[in-house]
PDB file of C-alpha atoms in Angstrom:
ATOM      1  CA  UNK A   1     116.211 -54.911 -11.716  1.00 86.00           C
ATOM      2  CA  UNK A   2     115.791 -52.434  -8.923  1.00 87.00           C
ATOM      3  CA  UNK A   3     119.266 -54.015  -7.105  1.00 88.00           C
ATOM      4  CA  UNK A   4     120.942 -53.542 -10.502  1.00 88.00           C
ATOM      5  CA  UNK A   5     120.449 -50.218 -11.393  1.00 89.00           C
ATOM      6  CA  UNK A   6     121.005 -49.558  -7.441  1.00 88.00           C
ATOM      7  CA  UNK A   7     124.606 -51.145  -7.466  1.00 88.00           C
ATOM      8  CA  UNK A   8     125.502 -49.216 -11.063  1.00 88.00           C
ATOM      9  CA  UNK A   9     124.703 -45.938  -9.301  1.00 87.00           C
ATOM     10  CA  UNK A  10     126.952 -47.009  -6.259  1.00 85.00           C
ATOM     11  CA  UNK A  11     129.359 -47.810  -8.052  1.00 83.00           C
ATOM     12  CA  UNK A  12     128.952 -44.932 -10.736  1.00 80.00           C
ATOM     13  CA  UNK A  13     131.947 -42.642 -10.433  1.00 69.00           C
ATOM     14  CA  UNK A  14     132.879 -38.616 -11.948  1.00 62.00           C
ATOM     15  CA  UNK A  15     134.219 -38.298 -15.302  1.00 59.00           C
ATOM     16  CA  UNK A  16     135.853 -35.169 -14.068  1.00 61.00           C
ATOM     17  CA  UNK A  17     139.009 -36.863 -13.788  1.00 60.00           C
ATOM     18  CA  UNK A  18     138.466 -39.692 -15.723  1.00 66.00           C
ATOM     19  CA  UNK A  19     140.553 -41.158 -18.813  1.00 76.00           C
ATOM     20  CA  UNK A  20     141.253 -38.795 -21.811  1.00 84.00           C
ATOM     21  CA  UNK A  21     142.779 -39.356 -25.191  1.00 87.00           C
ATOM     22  CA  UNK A  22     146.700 -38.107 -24.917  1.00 90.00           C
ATOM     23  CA  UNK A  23     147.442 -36.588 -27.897  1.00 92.00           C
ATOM     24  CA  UNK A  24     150.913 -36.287 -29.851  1.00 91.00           C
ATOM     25  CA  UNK A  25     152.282 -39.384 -29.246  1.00 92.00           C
ATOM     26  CA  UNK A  26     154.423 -41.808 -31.126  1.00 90.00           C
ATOM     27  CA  UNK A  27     152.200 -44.809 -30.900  1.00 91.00           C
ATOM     28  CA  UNK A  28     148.546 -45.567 -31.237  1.00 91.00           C
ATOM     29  CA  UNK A  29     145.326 -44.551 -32.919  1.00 91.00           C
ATOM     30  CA  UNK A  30     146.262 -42.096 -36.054  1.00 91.00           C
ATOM     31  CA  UNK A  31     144.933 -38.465 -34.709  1.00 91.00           C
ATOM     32  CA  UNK A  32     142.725 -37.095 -37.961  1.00 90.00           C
ATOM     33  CA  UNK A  33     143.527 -33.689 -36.640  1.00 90.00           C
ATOM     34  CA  UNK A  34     147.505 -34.301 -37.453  1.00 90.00           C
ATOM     35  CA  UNK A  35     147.728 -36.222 -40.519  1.00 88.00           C
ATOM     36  CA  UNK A  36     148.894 -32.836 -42.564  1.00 89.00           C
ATOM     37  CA  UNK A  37     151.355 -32.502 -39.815  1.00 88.00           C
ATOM     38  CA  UNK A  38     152.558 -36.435 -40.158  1.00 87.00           C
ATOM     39  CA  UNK A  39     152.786 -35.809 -43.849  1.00 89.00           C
ATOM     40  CA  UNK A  40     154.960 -33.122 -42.896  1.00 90.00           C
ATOM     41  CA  UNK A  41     157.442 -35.219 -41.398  1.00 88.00           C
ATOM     42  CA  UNK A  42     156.096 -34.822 -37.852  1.00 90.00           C
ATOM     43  CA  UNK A  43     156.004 -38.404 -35.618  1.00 91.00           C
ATOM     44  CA  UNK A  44     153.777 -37.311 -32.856  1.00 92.00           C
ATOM     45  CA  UNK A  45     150.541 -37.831 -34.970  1.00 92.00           C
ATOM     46  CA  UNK A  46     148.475 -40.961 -32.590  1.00 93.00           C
ATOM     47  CA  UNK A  47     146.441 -40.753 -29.640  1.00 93.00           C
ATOM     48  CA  UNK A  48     145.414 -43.180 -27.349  1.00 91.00           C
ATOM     49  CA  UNK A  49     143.342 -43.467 -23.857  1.00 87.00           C
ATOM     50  CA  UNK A  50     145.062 -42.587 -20.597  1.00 85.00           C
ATOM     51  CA  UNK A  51     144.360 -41.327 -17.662  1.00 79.00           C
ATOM     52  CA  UNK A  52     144.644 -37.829 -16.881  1.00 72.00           C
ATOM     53  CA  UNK A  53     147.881 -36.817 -15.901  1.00 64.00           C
ATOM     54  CA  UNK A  54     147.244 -34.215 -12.347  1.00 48.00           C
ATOM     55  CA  UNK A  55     149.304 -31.063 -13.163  1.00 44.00           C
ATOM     56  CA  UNK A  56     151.120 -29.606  -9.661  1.00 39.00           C
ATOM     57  CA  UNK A  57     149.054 -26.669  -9.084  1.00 41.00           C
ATOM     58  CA  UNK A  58     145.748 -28.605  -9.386  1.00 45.00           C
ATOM     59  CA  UNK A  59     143.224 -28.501  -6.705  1.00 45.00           C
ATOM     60  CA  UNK A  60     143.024 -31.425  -4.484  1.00 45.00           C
ATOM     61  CA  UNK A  61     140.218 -30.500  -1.820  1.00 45.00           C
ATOM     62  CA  UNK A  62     138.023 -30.498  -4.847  1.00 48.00           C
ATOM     63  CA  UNK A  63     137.551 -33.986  -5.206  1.00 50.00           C
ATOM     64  CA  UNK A  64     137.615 -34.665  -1.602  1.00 53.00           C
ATOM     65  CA  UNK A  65     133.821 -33.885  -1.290  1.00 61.00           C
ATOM     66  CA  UNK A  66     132.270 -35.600  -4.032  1.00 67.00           C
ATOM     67  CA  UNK A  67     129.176 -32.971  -5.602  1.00 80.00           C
ATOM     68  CA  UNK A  68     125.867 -34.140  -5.334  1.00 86.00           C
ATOM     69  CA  UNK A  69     124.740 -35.219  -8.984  1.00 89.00           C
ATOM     70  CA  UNK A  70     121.092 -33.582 -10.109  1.00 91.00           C
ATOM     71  CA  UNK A  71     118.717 -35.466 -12.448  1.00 92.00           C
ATOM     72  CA  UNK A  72     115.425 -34.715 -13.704  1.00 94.00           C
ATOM     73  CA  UNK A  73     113.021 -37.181 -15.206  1.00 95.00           C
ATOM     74  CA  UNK A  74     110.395 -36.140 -17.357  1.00 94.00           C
ATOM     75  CA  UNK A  75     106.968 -38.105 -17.777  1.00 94.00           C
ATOM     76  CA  UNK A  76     104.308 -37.848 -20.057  1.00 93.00           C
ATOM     77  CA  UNK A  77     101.076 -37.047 -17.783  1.00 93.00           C
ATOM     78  CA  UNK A  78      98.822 -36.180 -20.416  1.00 92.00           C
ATOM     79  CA  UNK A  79      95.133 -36.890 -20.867  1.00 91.00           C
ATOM     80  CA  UNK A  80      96.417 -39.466 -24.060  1.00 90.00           C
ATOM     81  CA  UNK A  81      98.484 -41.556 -21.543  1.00 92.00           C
ATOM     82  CA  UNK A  82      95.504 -42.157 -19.227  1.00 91.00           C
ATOM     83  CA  UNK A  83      92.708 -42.809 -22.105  1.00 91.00           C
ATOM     84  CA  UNK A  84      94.818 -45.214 -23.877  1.00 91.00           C
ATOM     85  CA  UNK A  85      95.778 -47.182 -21.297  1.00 89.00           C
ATOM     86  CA  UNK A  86      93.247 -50.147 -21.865  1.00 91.00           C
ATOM     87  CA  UNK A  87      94.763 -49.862 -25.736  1.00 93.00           C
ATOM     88  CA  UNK A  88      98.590 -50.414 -24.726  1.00 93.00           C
ATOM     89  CA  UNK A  89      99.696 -50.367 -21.086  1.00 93.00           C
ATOM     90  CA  UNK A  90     101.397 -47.209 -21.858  1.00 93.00           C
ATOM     91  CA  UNK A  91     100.165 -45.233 -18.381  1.00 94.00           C
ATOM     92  CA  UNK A  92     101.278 -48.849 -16.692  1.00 95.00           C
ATOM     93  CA  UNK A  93     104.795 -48.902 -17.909  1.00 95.00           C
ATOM     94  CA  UNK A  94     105.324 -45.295 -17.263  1.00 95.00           C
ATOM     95  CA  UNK A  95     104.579 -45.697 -13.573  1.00 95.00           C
ATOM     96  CA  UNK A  96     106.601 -48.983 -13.182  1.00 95.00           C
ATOM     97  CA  UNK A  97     109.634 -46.647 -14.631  1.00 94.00           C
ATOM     98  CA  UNK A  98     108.580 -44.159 -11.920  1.00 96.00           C
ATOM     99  CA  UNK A  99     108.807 -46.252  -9.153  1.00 95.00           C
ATOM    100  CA  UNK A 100     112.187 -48.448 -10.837  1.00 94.00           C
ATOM    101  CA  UNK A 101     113.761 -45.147 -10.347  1.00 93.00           C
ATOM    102  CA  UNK A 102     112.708 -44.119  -6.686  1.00 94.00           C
ATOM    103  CA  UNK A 103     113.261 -47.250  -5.539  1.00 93.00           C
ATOM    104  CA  UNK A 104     116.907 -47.672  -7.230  1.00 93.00           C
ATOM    105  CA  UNK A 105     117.647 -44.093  -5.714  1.00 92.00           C
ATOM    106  CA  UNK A 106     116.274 -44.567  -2.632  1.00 92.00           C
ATOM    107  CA  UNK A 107     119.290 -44.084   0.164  1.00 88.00           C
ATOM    108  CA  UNK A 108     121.670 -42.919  -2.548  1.00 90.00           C
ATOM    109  CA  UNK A 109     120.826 -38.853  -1.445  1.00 88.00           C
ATOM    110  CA  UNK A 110     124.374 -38.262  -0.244  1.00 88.00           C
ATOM    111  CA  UNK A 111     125.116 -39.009  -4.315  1.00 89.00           C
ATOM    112  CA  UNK A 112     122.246 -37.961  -5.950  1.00 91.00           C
ATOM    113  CA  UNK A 113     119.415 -35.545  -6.101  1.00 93.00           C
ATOM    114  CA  UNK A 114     116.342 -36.138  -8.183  1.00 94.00           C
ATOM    115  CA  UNK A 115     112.854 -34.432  -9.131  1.00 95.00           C
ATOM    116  CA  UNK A 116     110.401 -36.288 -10.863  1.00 96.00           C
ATOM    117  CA  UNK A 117     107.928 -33.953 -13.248  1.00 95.00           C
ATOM    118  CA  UNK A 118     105.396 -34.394 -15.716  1.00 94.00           C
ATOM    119  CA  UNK A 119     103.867 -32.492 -18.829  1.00 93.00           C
ATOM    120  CA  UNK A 120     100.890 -32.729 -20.654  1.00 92.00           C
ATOM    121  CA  UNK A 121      98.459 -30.941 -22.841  1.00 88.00           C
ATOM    122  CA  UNK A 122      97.661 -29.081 -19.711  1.00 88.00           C
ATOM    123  CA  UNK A 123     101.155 -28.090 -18.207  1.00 89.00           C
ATOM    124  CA  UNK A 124     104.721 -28.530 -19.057  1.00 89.00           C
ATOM    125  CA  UNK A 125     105.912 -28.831 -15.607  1.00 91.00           C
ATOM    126  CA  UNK A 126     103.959 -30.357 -12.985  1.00 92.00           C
ATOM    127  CA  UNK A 127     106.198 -31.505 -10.258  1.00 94.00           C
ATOM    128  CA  UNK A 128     106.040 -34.835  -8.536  1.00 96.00           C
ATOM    129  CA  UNK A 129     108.924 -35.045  -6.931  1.00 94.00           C
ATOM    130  CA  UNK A 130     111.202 -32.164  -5.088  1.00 93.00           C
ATOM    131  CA  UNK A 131     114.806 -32.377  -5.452  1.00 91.00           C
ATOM    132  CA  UNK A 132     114.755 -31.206  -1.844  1.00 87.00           C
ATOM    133  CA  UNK A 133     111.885 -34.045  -1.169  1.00 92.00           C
ATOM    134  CA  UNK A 134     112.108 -37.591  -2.279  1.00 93.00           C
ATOM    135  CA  UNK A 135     109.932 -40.208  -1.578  1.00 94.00           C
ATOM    136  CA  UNK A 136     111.003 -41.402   2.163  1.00 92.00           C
ATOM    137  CA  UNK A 137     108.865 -44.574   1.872  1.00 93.00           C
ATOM    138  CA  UNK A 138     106.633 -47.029  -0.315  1.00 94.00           C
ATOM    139  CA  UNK A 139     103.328 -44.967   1.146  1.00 95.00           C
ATOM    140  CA  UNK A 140     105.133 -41.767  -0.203  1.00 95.00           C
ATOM    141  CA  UNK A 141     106.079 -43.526  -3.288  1.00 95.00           C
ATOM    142  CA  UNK A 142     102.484 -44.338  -3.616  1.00 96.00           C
ATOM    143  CA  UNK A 143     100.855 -40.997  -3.526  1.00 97.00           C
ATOM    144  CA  UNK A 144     103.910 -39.795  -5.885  1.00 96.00           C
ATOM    145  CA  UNK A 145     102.261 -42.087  -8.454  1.00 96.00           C
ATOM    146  CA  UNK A 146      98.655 -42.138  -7.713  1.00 96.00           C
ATOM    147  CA  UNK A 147      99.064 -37.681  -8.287  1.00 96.00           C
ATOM    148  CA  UNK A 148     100.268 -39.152 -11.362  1.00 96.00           C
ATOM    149  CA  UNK A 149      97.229 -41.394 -12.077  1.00 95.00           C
ATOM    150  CA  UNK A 150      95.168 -38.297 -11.618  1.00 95.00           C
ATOM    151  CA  UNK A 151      96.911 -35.768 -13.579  1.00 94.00           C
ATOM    152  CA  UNK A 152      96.728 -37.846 -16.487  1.00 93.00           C
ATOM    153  CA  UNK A 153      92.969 -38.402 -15.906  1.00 92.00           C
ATOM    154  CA  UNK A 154      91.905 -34.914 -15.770  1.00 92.00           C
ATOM    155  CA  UNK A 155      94.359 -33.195 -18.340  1.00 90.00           C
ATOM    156  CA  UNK A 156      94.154 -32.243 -21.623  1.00 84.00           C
ATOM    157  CA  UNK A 157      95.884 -34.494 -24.598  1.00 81.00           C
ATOM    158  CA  UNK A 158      98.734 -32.814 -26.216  1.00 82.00           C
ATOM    159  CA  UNK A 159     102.537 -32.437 -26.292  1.00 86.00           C
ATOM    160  CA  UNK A 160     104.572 -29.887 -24.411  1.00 89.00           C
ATOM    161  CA  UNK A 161     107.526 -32.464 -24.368  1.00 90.00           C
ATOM    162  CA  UNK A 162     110.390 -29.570 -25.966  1.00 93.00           C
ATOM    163  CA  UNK A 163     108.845 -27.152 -23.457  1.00 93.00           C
ATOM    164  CA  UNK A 164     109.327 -29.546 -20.711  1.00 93.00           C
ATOM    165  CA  UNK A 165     112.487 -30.618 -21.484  1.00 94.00           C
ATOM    166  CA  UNK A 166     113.440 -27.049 -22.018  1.00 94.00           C
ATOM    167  CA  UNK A 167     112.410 -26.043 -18.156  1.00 93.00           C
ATOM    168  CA  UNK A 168     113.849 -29.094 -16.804  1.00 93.00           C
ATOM    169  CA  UNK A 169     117.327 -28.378 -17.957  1.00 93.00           C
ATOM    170  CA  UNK A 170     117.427 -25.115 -16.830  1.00 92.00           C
ATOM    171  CA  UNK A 171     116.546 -26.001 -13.706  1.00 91.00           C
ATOM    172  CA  UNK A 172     118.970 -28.792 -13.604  1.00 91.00           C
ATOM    173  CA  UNK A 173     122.019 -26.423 -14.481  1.00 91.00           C
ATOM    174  CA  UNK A 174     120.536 -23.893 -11.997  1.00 89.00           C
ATOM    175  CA  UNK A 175     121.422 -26.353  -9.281  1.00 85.00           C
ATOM    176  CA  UNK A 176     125.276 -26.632 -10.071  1.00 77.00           C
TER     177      UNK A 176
END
């Protein structure tokens, strides 16, 4: 799984330049913003998928150096996670998702930058991972989710999931 996700990063490319739909043209999908103007008598009513046409003064040197793409994953660390555990795995399968994602991103920093932070009844942002910081090995990958382990252990139950996600955008947009 870890080799798949890996290769659909790799090969994961910008939108900025990707296809479009071309609008007023004679043939395609029926554009529901122009059917007054087809029953008008107007012919350029479809649209269809292209690619995007480059215009002559667009900038080339932008897309020379691709931008490093920021992501930030939010996981539940709170005291619930941890105490019902023995119940339904939940704690387990949030880890394994931890470490699916540092392992799949693992060489891929001249693409990607990540930060890995939690929130529970206790905090809505407790950092595990730095953007400027990821995990260089399986040790550090360890202690990443073993400071998870023990988060969850000692904090409070409750939900500061909008809060969280409220931060972590913010700080994601910061970054651009």
């Amino acid at each position: 799984h870890v080799s798949s996700l890996r290769r659909a990063l790799e090969n994961a490319t910008d939108t900025k330049g990707g296809r479009v739909w071309l609008k007023r043209r004679s043939d395609g999908d029926l554009d529901d913003d122009r059917l007054v103007d087809g029953v008008a008598g107007d012919r350029l009513v479809y649209k269809r998928r292209g690619d995007k046409d480059d215009g002559a003064g667009d900038d080339k040197d932008e897309d020379a150096t691709p931008k490093i793409k920021s992501i930030c994953f939010l996981m539940d660390v709170s005291g619930s996670m941890y105490r019902f555990q023995m119940v339904d795995g939940r704690l387990s399968r949030m880890l394994e998702s931890a470490l699916y994602i540092m392992e799949a991103l693992e060489g891929l920093e001249d693409k990607y930058e990540y930060m890995i932070r939690g929130h529970s009844g206790s905090s809505a942002s407790v950092d595990f991972v730095d953007f400027q910081r990821p995990p260089k090995n399986r040790g550090d990958r360890l202690k990443v989710l073993e400071s998870m382990v023990a988060h969850s252990q000692f904090s409070d139950s409750g939900d500061a999931t909008l809060p969280a996600t409220r931060k972590a955008i913010a700080d994601v947009l910061q970054r651009r």
